[in-house]
Each structure stands twice: as structure tokens, then as C-alpha cells.
CSV table of C-alpha atoms in Angstrom, one decimal:
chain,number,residue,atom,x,y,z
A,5,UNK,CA,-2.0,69.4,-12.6
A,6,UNK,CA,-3.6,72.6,-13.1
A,7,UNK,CA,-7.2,74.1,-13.6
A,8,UNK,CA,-7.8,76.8,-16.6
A,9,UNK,CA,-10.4,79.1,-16.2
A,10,UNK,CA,-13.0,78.0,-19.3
A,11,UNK,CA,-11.6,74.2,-19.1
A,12,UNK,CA,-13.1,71.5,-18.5
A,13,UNK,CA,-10.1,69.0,-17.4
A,14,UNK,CA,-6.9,69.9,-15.8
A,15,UNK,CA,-3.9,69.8,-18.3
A,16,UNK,CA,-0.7,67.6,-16.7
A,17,UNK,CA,2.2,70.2,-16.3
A,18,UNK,CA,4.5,70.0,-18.3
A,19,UNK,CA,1.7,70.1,-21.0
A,20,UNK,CA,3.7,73.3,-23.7
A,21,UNK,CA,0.6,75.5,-22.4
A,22,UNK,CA,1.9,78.4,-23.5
A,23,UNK,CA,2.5,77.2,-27.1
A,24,UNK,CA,-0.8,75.7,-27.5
A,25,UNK,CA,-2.5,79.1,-26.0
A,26,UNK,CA,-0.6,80.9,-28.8
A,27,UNK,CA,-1.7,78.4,-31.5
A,28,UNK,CA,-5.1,78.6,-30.7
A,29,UNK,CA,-4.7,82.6,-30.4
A,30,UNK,CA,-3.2,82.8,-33.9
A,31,UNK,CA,-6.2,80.4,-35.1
A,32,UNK,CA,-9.5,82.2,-33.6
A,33,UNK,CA,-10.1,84.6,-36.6
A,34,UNK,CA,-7.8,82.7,-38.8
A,35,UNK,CA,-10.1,80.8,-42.2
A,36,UNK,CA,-9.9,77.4,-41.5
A,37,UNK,CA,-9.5,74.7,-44.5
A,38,UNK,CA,-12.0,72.0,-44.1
A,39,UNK,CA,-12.6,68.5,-45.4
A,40,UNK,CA,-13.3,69.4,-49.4
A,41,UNK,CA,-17.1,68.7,-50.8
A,42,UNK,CA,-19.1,70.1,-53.5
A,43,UNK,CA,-18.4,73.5,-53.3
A,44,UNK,CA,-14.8,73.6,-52.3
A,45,UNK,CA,-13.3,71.0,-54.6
A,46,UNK,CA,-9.6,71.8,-55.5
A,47,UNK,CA,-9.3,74.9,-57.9
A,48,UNK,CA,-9.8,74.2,-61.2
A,49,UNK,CA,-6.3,74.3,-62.6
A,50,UNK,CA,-4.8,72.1,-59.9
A,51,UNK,CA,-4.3,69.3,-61.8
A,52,UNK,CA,-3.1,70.3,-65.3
A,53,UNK,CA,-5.1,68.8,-68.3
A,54,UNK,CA,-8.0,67.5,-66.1
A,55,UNK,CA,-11.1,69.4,-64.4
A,56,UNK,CA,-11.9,68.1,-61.2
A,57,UNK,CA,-15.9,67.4,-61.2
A,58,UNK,CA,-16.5,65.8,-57.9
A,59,UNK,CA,-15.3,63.7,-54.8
A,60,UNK,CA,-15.9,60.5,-54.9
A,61,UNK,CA,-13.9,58.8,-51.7
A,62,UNK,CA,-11.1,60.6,-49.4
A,63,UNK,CA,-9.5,57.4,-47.4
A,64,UNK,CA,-6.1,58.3,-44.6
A,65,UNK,CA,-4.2,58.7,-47.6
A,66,UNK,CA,-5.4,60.2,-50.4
A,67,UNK,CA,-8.4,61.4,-52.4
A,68,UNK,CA,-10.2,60.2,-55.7
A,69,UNK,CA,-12.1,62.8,-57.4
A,70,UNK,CA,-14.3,62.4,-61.3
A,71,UNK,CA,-12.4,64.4,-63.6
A,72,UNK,CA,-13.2,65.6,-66.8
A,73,UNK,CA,-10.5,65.6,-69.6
A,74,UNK,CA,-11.3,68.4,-72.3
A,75,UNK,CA,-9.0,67.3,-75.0
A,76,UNK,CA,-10.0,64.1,-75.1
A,77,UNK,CA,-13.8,64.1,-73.5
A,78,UNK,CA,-13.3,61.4,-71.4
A,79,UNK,CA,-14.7,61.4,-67.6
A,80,UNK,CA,-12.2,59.4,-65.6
A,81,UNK,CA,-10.6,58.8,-62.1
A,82,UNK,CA,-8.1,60.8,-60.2
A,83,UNK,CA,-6.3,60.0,-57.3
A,84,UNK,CA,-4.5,62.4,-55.5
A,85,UNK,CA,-1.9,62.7,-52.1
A,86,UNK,CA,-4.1,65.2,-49.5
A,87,UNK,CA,-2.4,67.2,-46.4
A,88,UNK,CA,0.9,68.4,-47.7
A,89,UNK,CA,2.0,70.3,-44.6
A,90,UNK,CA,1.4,66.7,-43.0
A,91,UNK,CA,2.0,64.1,-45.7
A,92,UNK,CA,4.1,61.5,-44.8
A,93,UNK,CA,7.1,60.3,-46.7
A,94,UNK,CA,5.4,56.4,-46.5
A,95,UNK,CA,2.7,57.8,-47.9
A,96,UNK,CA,4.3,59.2,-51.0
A,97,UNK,CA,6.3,56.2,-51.3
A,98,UNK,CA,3.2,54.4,-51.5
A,99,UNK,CA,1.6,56.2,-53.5
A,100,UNK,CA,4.4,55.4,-56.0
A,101,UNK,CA,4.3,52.1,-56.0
A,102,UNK,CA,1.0,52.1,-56.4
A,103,UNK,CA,1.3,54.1,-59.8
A,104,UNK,CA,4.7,51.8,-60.8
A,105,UNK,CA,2.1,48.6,-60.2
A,106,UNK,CA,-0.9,49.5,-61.6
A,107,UNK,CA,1.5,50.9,-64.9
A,108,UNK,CA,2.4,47.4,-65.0
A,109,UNK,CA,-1.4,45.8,-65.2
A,110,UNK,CA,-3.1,44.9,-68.4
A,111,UNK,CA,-6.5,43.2,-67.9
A,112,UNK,CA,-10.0,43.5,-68.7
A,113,UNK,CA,-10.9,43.2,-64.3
A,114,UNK,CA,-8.1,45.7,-63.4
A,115,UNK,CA,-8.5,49.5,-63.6
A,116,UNK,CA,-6.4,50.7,-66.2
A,117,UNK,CA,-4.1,53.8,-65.6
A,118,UNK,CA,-4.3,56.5,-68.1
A,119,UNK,CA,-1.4,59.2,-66.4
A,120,UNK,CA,0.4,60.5,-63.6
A,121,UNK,CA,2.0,63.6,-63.0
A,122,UNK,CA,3.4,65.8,-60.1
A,123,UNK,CA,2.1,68.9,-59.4
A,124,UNK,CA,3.4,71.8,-56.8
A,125,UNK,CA,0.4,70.2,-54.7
A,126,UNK,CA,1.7,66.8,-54.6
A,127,UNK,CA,1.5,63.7,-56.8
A,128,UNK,CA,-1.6,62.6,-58.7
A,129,UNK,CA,-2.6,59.8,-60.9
A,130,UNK,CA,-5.3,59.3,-63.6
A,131,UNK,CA,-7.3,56.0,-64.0
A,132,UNK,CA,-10.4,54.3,-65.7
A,133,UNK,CA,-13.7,55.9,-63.8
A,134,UNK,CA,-15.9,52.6,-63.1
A,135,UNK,CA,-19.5,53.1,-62.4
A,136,UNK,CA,-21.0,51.5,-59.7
A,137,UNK,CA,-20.6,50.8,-56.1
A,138,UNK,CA,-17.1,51.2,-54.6
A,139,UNK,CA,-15.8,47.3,-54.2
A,140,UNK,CA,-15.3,47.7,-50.0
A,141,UNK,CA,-19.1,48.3,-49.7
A,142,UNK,CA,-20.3,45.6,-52.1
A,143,UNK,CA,-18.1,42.7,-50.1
A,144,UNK,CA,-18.8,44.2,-46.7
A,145,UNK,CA,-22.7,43.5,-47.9
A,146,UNK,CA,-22.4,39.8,-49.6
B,23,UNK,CA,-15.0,54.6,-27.9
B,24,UNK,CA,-12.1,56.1,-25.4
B,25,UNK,CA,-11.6,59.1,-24.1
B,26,UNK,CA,-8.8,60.0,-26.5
B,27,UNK,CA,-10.9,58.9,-29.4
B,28,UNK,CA,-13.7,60.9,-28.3
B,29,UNK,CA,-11.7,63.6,-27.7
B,30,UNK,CA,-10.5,63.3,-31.5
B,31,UNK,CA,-13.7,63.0,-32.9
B,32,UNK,CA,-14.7,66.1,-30.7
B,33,UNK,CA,-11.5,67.9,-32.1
B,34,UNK,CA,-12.4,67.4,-35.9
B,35,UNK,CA,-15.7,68.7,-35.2
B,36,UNK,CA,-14.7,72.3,-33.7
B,37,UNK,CA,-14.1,71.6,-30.3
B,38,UNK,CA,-10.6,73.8,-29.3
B,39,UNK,CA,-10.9,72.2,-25.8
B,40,UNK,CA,-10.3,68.6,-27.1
B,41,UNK,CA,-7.7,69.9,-29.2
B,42,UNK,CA,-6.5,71.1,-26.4
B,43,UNK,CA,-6.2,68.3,-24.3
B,44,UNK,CA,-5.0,66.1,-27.1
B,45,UNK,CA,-1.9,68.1,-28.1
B,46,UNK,CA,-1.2,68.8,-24.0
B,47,UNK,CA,-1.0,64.5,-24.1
B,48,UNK,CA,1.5,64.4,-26.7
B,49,UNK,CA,3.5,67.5,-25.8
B,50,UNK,CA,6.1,65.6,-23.9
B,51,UNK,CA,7.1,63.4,-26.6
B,52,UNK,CA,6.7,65.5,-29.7
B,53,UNK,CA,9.2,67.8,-27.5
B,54,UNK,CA,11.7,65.1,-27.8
B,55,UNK,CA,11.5,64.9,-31.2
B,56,UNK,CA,13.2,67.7,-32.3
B,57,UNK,CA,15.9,68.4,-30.1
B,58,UNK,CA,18.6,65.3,-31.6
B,59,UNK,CA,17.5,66.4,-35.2
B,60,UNK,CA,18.9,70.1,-34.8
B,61,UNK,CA,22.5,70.2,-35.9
B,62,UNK,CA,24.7,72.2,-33.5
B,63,UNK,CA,25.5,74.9,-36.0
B,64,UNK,CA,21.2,76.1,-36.0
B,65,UNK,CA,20.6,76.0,-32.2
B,66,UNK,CA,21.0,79.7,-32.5
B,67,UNK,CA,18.0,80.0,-34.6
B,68,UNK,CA,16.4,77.1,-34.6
B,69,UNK,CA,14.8,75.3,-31.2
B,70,UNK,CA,12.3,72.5,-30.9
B,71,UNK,CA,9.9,75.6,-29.2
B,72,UNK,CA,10.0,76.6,-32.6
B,73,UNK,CA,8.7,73.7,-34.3
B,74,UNK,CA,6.0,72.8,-32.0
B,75,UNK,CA,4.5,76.5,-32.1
B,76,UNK,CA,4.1,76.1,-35.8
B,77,UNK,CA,2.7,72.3,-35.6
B,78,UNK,CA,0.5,73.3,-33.1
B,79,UNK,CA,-0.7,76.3,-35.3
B,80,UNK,CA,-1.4,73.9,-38.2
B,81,UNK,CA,-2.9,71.4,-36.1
B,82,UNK,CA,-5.6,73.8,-34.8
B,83,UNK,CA,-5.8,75.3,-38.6
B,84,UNK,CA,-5.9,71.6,-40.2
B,85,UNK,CA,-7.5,69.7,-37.6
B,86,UNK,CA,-10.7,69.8,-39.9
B,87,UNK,CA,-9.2,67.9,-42.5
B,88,UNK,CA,-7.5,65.2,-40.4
B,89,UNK,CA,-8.8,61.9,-41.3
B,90,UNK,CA,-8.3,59.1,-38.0
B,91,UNK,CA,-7.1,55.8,-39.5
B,92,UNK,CA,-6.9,53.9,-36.0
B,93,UNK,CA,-5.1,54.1,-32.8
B,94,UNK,CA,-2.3,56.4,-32.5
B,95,UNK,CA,-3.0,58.0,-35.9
B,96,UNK,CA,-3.5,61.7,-34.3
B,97,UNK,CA,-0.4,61.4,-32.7
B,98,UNK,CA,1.5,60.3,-36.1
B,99,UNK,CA,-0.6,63.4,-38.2
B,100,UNK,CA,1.1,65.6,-35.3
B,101,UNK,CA,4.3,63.8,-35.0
B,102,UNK,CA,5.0,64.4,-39.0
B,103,UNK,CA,3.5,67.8,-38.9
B,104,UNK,CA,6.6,68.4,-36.4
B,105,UNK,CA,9.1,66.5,-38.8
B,106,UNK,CA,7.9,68.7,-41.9
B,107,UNK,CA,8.4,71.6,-40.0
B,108,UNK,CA,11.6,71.1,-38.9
B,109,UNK,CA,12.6,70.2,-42.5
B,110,UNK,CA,11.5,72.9,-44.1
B,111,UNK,CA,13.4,75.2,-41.2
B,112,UNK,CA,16.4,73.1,-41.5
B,113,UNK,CA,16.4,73.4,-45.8
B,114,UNK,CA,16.0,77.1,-45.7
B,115,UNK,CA,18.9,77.4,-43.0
B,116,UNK,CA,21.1,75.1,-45.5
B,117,UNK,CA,19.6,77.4,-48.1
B,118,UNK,CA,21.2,80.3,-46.7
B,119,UNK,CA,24.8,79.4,-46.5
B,120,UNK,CA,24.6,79.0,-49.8
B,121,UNK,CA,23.0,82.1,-51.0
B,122,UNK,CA,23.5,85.6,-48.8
B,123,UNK,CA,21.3,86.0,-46.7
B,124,UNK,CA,20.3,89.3,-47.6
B,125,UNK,CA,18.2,90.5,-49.7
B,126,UNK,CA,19.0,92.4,-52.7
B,127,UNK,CA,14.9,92.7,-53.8
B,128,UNK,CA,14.0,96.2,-54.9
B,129,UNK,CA,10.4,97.0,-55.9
B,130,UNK,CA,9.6,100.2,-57.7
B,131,UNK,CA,6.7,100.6,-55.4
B,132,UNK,CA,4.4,98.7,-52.9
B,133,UNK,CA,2.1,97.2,-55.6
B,134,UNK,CA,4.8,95.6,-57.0
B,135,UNK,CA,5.5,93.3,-54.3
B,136,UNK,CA,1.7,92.4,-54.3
B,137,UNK,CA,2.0,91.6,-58.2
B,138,UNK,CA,5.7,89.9,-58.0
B,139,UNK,CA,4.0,87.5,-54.5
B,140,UNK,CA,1.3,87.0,-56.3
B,141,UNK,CA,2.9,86.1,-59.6
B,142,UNK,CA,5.5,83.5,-57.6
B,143,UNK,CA,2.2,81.8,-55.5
B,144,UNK,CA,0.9,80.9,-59.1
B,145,UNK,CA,3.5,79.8,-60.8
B,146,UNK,CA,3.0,76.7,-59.1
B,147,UNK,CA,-0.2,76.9,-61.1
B,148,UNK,CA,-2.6,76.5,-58.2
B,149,UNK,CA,-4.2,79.8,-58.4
B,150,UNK,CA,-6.1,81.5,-60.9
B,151,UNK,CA,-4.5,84.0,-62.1
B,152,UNK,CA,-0.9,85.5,-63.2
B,153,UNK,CA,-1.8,88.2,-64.8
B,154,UNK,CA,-3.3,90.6,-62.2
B,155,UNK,CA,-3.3,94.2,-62.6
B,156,UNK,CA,-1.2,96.2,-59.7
B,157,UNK,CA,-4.4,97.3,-57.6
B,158,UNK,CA,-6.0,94.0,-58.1
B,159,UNK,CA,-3.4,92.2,-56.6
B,160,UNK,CA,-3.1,94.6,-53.8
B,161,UNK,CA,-6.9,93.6,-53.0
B,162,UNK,CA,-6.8,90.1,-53.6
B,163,UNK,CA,-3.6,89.6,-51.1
B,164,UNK,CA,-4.5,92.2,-48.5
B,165,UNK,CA,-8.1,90.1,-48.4
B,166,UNK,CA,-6.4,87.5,-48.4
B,167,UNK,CA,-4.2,88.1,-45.5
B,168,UNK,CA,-7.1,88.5,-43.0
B,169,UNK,CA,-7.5,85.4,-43.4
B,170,UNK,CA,-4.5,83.7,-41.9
B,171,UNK,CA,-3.2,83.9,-38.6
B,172,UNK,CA,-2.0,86.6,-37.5
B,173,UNK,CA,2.1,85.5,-37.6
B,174,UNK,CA,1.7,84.2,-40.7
B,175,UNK,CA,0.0,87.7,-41.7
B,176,UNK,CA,3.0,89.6,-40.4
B,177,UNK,CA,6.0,87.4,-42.2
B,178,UNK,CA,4.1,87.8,-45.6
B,179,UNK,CA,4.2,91.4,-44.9
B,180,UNK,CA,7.5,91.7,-43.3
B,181,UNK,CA,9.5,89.2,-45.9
B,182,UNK,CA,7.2,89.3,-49.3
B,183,UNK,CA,5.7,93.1,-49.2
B,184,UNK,CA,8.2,94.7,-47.5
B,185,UNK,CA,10.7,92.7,-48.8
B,186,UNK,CA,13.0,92.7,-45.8
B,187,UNK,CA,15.6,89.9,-44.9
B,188,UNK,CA,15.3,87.2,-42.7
B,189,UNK,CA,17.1,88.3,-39.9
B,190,UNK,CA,14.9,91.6,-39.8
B,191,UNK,CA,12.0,89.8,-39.6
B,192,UNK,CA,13.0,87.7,-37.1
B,193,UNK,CA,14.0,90.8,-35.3
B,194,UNK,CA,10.6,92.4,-35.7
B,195,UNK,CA,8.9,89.4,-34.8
B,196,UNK,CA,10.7,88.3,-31.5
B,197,UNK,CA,11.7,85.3,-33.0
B,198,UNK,CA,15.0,82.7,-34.2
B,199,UNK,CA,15.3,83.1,-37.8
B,200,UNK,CA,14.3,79.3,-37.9
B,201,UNK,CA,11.4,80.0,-37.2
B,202,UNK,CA,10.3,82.3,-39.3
B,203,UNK,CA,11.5,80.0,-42.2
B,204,UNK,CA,8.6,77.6,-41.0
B,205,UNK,CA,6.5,80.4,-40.3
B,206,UNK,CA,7.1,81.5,-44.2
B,207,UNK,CA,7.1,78.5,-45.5
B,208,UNK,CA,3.5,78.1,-44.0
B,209,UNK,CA,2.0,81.0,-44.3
B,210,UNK,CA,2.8,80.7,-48.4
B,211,UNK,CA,1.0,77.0,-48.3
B,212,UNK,CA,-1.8,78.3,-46.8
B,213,UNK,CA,-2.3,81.8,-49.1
B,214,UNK,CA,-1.7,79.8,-52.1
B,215,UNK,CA,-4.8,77.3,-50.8
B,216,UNK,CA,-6.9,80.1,-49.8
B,217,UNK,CA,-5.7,82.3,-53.8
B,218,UNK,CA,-6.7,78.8,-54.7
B,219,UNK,CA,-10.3,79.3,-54.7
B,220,UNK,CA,-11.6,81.8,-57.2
B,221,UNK,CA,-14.8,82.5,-56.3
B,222,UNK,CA,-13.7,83.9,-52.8
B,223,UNK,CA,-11.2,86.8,-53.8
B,224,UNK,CA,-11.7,87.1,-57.9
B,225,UNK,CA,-14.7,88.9,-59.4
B,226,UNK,CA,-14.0,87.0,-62.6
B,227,UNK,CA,-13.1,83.5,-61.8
B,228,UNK,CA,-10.7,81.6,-64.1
């Protein structure tokens, strides 16, 4: 073990040192993305046809944002894959299947889907926008 | 909550020390990872040293946006950083013995190479304009570059702008041309996020 000047816990040897000095180097004066909110939701063309209006929940996997459709005026849902540079394939495959099953669903209960595209950004999918409370806090409170 | 969590929840708030500490835990096994995945033909240009410089880079760049989803989950965010990495070095090295590997790109001045970068980050229709005049596209990407780290700065520069090959880079860089395919590769992700937003390098927002 060894002591770093400025540190407040000794690294184990062996511990790439070096390369983590030079990745925090290269990141001091670098612009850091952060966790979207308001005013850095994705730019506006990211998902073509829709306008992204806000977030609504970002989970491990992916993010649902109100979107605006202009051609046909309607406000709905959109779920996209976040992290590209770190996106894992599982993910994507789930994310998949999640559009091939809810494709498949037709009932008055079950958020309809509308569209899904892929865009250099990733994959995204366009449902129903249900007002209200999201389901996970409603049953965590009855 | 456990050291390691804390020191998660500390990372995603800022704290470089954490960050630190927490990719120093996981060094020994991420630096396994690469090392059967390399084919014997790209050990000359591509080593795991390589891959894990660029991970780590992302990870302090990213670690804002990481989202913990239980135990083990910052190791797995790193852990597939590394694996996309070393796919994206691997594809461009595949990439080349297919196509030379130099360049035959000429650019009737230096403003073209700012229009013709800036043309190919939209066409993926992420940022907001295609259409920029020759000076404006000099501003918006020279603004831009400040922005990311330094490396990435200088392969944009080197490969884009300059439009030297690969190996020339590499050469300028002190590096295996590996890894300035991740380096590349990176370094266009994060310009096209940061071209992405309107409002920080266009007068007139799309």
C-alpha cells in the first residue's frame, strides 16, 4: 500500500495509478455531461418526429421523457436507452422485447404503443402518456 | 450503507477521490478483461492499457450520469465501458484491413475540415445544424473543443482537421493506433453530445 499526497486512503499496489492519474488529468477542465433535467433535455431533433418536453422518470436502464408530436398534436410517452458509451447489450435486448411485447398488447388497462424507431443515439419507443402517479409509488403507498 | 456504496454515492456527487478509490478496487480485474479478447494479430496496437485509459477517462467524464441499480452495478457500468471500448478499437482495426489505411482526404483549406466534421457529426441528426457557414463552423468546433479532454482535443485535430492518418496520429500522440481508434471514436460521441445542445455554441438555435 501506498500514501498519495492529497489522499485520503492508501490505494493497494497494483491499483493502474498511473492510468487513473491520467484520466482524472484529462477530466479537470474537461465539460462534464450530467444527469439531464429541465434545462438540458436531449436536443430537440434527437428523436425525429417528436419534441422532447420534459423528464418524467430515468430508471438503470433507460429514460421516459413527455413528448410532443407536431403533426399529429398529441402529447405522449417516450422511452429511450441512456449511456451509449456504457449501454449494455442486455439492455438493448431488453429494451426490444419490451417494444416486440407491448406491440403485441391491445387493452383498455395496458399502455398502448404508438412507434419505435432507432436513432444514431440509440433506440427509442413512443407510448400512450397516462396522467397520474407513476404505478411503483401508488403500490409502495396502499 | 458500505464503504463502497458510500464511496459511489460520493463519486456521483463530484468527489474525484472516491472515484479514485473505486476504480483502484476494480483495476485488477477489469485488467484481465481485455487481455484474452485481443486477437494476436492487434497486440501491436492494441493493449488492455489502452482500453482502461479510455474507460477510466469516461468514467471520470460519465460518472455524473451513472445511475447505481444495487450491488456490483458500478463495477458492471465500468466492466462494459471496458468491453465497448475494446469493440470499438477492435472494429476500426478490422475496418482497416479492409480499406487502406491511409488517407486520401484533401480539404481546399482549414475551414473545410471544420464544415466537412461538422457536417458528418450531424448527419446523425443529433445536432442542430448542417448548414454552417465556413467561419461558423470554425467557432462552433474550436469552442467546442475546449471542452473535451485534452486527448480527445488533440485526435479531433490531428485526424478530423488536419486530416492525417491513423498511424500519424498515433505517432504524434505516443500512442498504438488502437488506441486512438477508441480515443476517436470517443471524442466524436462526446462533441456530437456537447454540438448537441444549441443554446451553448449557436447564436440562433434550431
Amino acid at each position: 500500500m501506498r500514501k498519495r499526497p492529497g489522499h485520503d486512503r492508501n490505494l493497494p499496489d497494483d491499483s493502474g495509478l498511473s492510468l487513473i492519474e491520467y484520466a482524472r488529468e484529462q477530466t479537470v477542465h474537461a465539460k462534464k455531461p450530467g444527469k439531464p433535467d429541465a434545462q438540458t433535455l436531449p436536443p430537440p431533433d434527437s428523436f425525429p418526429g417528436f419534441r422532447i418536453v420534459s423528464e418524467l422518470r430515468r430508471g438503470g436502464q433507460g429514460v421516459v421523457y413527455e413528448a410532443f408530436q407536431p403533426t399529429t398534436k398529441r402529447t405522449v410517452a417516450l422511452k429511450a436507452l441512456h449511456g451509449r458509451s456504457f449501454a449494455d447489450p442486455r439492455d438493448k435486448a431488453r429494451f426490444d422485447r419490451e417494444i416486440e411485447i407491448l406491440a403485441q398488447l391491445k387493452h383498455p388497462n395496458i399502455v398502448s404503443l404508438h412507434d419505435a424507431a432507432v436513432t444514431d443515439q440509440g433506440p427509442f419507443f413512443v407510448m400512450d402518456l397516462i396522467a397520474g402517479r407513476p404505478l411503483d409509488e401508488y403500490v409502495k403507498d396502499q | 450503507m458500505d464503504t463502497v456504496d458510500g464511496d459511489v454515492a460520493l463519486a456521483i456527487a463530484g468527489d474525484v477521490n472516491a472515484l479514485e478509490r473505486l476504480i483502484a478496487l476494480h483495476h485488477k480485474d477489469l485488467r484481465q478483461l481485455p487481455d484474452g479478447k485481443i486477437a494476436r494479430r492487434h497486440r501491436a496496437v492494441l493493449a488492455a492499457d489502452d482500453v482502461l485509459q479510455v474507460t477510466y477517462t469516461e468514467a471520470f467524464l460519465r460518472i455524473g450520469q451513472f445511475s447505481p441499480d444495487g450491488r456490483g452495478s458500478f463495477e458492471g457500468w465500468l466492466t462494459r465501458g471496458a468491453e465497448n471500448n475494446l469493440k470499438d478499437a477492435i472494429r476500426a482495426l478490422e475496418r482497416e484491413k479492409r480499406r487502406p489505411r491511409d488517407r486520401q482526404i484533401v480539404h481546399d483549406s482549414d475551414a473545410d475540415s471544420y464544415t466537412t466534421l461538422l457536417a458528418g457529426l450531424s448527419a446523425s441528426g443529433t445536432t442542430p445544424t448542417r448548414h454552417a457557414s465556413r467561419e461558423e463552423a470554425k467557432a462552433i468546433i474550436d469552442a467546442a473543443l475546449d471542452e473535451l479532454p485534452p486527448d480527445y482535443a488533440k485526435v479531433i485535430r490531428l485526424y478530423d482537421l488536419d486530416g492525417l492518418p491513423i498511424d500519424e496520429v498515433a505517432k504524434s500522440l505516443g500512442r498504438r493506433r488502437g488506441a486512438v481508434h477508441m480515443l476517436k471514436a470517443r471524442a466524436h460521441e462526446r462533441l456530437r453530445e456537447l454540438l448537441g445542445n444549441p443554446t451553448r455554441f449557436f447564436s440562433h438555435p434550431a
